[in-house]
PDB file of C-alpha atoms in Angstrom:
ATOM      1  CA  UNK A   1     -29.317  24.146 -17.823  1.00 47.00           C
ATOM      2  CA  UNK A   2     -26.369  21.587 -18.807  1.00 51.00           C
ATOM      3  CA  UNK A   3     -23.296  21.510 -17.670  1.00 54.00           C
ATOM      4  CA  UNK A   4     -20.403  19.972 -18.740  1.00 56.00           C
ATOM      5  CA  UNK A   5     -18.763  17.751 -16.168  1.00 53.00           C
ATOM      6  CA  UNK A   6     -15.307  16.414 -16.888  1.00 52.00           C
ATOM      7  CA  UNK A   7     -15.817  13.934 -14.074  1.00 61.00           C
ATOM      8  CA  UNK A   8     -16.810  11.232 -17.075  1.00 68.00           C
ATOM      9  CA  UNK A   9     -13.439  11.601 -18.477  1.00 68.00           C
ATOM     10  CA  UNK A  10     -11.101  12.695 -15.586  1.00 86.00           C
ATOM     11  CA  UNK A  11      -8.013  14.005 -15.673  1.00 84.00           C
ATOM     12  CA  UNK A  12      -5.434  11.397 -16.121  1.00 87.00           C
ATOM     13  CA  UNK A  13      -7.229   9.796 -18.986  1.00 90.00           C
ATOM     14  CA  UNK A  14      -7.225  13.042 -20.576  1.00 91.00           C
ATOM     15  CA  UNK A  15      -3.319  13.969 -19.726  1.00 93.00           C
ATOM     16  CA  UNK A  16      -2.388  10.168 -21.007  1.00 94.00           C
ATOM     17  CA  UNK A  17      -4.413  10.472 -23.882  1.00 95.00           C
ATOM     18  CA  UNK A  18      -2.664  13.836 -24.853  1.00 95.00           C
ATOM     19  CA  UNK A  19       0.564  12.600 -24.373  1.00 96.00           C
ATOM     20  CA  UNK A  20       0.437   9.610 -26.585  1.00 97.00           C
ATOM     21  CA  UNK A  21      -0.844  11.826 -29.166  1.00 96.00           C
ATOM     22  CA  UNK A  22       1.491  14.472 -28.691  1.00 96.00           C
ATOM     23  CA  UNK A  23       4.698  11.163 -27.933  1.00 96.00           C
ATOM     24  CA  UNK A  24       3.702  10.106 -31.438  1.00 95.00           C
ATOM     25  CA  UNK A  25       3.541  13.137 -33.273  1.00 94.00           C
ATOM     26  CA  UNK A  26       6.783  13.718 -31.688  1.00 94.00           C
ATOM     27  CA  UNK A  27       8.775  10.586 -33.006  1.00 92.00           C
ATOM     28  CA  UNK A  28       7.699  11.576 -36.539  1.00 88.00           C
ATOM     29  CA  UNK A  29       9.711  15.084 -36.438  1.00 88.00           C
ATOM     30  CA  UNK A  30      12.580  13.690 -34.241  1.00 87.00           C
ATOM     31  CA  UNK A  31      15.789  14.154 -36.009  1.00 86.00           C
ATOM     32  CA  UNK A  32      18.899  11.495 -35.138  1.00 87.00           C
ATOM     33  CA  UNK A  33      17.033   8.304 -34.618  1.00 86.00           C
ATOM     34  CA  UNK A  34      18.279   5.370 -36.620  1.00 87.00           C
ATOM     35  CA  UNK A  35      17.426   4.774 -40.098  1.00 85.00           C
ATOM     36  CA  UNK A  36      15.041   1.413 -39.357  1.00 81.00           C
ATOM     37  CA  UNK A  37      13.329   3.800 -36.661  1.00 83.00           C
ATOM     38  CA  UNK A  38      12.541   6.611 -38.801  1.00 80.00           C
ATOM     39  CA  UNK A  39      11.616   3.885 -42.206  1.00 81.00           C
ATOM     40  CA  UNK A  40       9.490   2.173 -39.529  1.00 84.00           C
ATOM     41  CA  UNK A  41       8.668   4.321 -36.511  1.00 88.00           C
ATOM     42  CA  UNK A  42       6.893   2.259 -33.704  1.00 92.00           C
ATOM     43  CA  UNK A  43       3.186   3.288 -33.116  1.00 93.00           C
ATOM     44  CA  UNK A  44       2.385   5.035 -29.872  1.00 96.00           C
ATOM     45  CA  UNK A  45      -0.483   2.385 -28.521  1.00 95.00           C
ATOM     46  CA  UNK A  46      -1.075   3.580 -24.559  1.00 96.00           C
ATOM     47  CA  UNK A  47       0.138   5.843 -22.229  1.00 97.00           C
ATOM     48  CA  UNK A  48      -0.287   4.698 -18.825  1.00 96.00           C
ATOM     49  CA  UNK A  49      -0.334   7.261 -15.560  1.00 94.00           C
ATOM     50  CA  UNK A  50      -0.937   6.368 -11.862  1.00 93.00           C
ATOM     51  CA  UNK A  51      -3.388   8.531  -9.706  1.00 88.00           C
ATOM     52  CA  UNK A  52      -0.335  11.087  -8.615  1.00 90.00           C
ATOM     53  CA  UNK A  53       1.121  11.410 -12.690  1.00 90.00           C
ATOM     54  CA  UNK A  54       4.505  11.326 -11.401  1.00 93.00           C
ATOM     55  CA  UNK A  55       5.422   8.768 -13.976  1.00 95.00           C
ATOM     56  CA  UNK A  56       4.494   7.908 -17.593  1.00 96.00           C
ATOM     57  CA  UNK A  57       4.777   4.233 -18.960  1.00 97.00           C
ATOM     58  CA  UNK A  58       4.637   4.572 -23.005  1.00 98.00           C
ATOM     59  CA  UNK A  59       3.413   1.228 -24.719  1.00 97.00           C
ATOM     60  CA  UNK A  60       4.532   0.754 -28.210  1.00 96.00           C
ATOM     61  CA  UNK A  61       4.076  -1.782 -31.010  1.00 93.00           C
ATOM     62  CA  UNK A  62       6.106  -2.491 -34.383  1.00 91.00           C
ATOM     63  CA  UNK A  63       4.366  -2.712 -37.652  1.00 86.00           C
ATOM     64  CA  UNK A  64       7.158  -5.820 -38.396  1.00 83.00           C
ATOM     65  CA  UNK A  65       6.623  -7.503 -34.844  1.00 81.00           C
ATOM     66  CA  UNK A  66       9.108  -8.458 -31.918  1.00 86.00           C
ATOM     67  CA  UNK A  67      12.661  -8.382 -33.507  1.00 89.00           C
ATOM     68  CA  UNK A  68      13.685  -4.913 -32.806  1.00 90.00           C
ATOM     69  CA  UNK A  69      11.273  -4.215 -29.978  1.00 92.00           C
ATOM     70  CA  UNK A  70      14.604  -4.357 -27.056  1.00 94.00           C
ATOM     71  CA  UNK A  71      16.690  -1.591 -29.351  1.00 93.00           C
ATOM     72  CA  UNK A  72      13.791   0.554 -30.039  1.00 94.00           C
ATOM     73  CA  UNK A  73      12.811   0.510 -26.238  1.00 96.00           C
ATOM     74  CA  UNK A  74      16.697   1.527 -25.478  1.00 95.00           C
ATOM     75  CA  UNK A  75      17.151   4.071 -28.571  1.00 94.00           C
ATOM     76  CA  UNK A  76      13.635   5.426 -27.205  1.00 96.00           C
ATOM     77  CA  UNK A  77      14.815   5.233 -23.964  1.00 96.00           C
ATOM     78  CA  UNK A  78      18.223   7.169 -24.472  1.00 96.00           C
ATOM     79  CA  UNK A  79      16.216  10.209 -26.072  1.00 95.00           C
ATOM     80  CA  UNK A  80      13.342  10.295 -23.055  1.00 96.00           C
ATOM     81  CA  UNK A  81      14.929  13.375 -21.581  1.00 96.00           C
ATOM     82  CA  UNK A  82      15.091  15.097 -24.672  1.00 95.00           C
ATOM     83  CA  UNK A  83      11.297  14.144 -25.491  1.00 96.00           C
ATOM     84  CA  UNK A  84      10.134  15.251 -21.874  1.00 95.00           C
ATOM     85  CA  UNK A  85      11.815  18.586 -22.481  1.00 95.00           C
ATOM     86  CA  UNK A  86      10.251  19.169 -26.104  1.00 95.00           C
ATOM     87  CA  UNK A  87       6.560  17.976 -24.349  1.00 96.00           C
ATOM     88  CA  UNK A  88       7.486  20.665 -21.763  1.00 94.00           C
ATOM     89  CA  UNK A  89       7.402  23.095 -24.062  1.00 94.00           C
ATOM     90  CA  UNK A  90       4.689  21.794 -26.038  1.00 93.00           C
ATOM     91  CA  UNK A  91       2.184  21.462 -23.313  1.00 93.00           C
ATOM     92  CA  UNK A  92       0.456  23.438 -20.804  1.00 88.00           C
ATOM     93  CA  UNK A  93       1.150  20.882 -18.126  1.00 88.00           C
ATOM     94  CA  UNK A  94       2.999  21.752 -14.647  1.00 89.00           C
ATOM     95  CA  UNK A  95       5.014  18.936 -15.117  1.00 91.00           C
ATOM     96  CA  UNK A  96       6.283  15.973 -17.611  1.00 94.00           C
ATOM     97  CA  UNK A  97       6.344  12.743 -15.915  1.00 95.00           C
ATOM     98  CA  UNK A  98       9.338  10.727 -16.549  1.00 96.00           C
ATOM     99  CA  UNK A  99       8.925   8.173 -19.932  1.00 97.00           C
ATOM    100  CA  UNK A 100       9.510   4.579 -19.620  1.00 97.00           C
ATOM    101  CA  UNK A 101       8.994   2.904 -23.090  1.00 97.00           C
ATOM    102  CA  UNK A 102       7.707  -0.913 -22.640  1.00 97.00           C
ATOM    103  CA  UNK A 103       6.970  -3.180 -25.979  1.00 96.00           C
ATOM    104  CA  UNK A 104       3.162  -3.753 -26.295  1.00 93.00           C
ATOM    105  CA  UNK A 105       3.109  -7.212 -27.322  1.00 88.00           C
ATOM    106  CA  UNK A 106      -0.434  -7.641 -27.486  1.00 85.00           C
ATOM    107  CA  UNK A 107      -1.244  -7.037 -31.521  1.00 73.00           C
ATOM    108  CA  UNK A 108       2.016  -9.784 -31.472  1.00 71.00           C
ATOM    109  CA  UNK A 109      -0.486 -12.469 -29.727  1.00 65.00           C
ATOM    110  CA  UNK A 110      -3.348 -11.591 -32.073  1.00 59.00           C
ATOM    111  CA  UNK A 111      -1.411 -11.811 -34.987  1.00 59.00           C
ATOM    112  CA  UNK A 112      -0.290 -15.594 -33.640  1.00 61.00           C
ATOM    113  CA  UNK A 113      -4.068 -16.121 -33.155  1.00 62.00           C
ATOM    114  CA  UNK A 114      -5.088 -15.113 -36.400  1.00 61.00           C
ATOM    115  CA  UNK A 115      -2.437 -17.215 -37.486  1.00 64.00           C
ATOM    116  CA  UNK A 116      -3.453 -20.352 -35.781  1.00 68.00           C
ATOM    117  CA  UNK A 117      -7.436 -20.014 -36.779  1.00 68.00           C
ATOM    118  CA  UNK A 118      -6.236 -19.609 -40.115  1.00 71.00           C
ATOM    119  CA  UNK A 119      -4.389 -22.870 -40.243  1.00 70.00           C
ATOM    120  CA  UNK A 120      -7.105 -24.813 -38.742  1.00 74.00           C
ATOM    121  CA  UNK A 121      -9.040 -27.523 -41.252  1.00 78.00           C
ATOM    122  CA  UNK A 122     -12.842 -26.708 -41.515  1.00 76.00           C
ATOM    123  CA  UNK A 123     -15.702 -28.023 -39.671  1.00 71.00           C
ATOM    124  CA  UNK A 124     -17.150 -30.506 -40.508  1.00 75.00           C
ATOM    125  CA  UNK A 125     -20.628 -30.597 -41.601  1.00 72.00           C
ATOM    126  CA  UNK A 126     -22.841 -31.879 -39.242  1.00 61.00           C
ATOM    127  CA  UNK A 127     -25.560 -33.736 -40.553  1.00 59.00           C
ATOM    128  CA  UNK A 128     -28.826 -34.869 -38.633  1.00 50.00           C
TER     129      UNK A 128
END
């Protein structure tokens, strides 16, 4: 007989995964936020929870890179309390974990890669 273990995906992974599904669903059908942030919301991109989930840190990217990443992280910031209460409600979970939003600035280095390879001059042929 099988049985289905949750030990391959354990709880944390599944709570962080929910919440940055849940965070990013959220920022689409909050009302207030600046007109940039709701023309260009920034994409929920990780959710990160240590062992005892008494604390969320919510990664987030911008679809026009780095500019506004410091006043998204404090408009996001300002409205945390209000999104922990909403996620209360929303989820079956004990307890929301404080939000702290940090800038993912990884896809910013990839794009700066892509960038550099592209710029490169060819190789030359090699001939034997």
């Amino acid at each position: 007989m099988l049985q289905h273990s949750h030990r391959a995906y354990p709880r944390g992974a599944r709570v962080s995964h929910l919440l940055r599904e849940e965070i990013a669903a959220l920022l689409r059908e909050l009302h207030g936020l600046p007109a940039d942030l709701a023309l260009l919301p920034p994409t929920i991109t990780m959710v990160d929870l240590p062992a005892d989930m008494r604390s969320a840190t919510v990664f987030f990217s911008l679809m026009d890179g780095p500019e506004r990443a410091e006043r998204v992280r404090q408009v996001l910031g300002a409205r945390a309390g209000e999104m922990r209460q909403i996620l209360g409600k929303r989820l079956t979970l004990r307890r929301i974990p404080p939000l702290r939003f940090v800038y993912d600035a990884r896809f910013d280095r990839g794009a700066e890669m892509a960038e550099i390879l592209a710029h490169l001059p060819p190789a030359p042929d090699e001939e034997a």
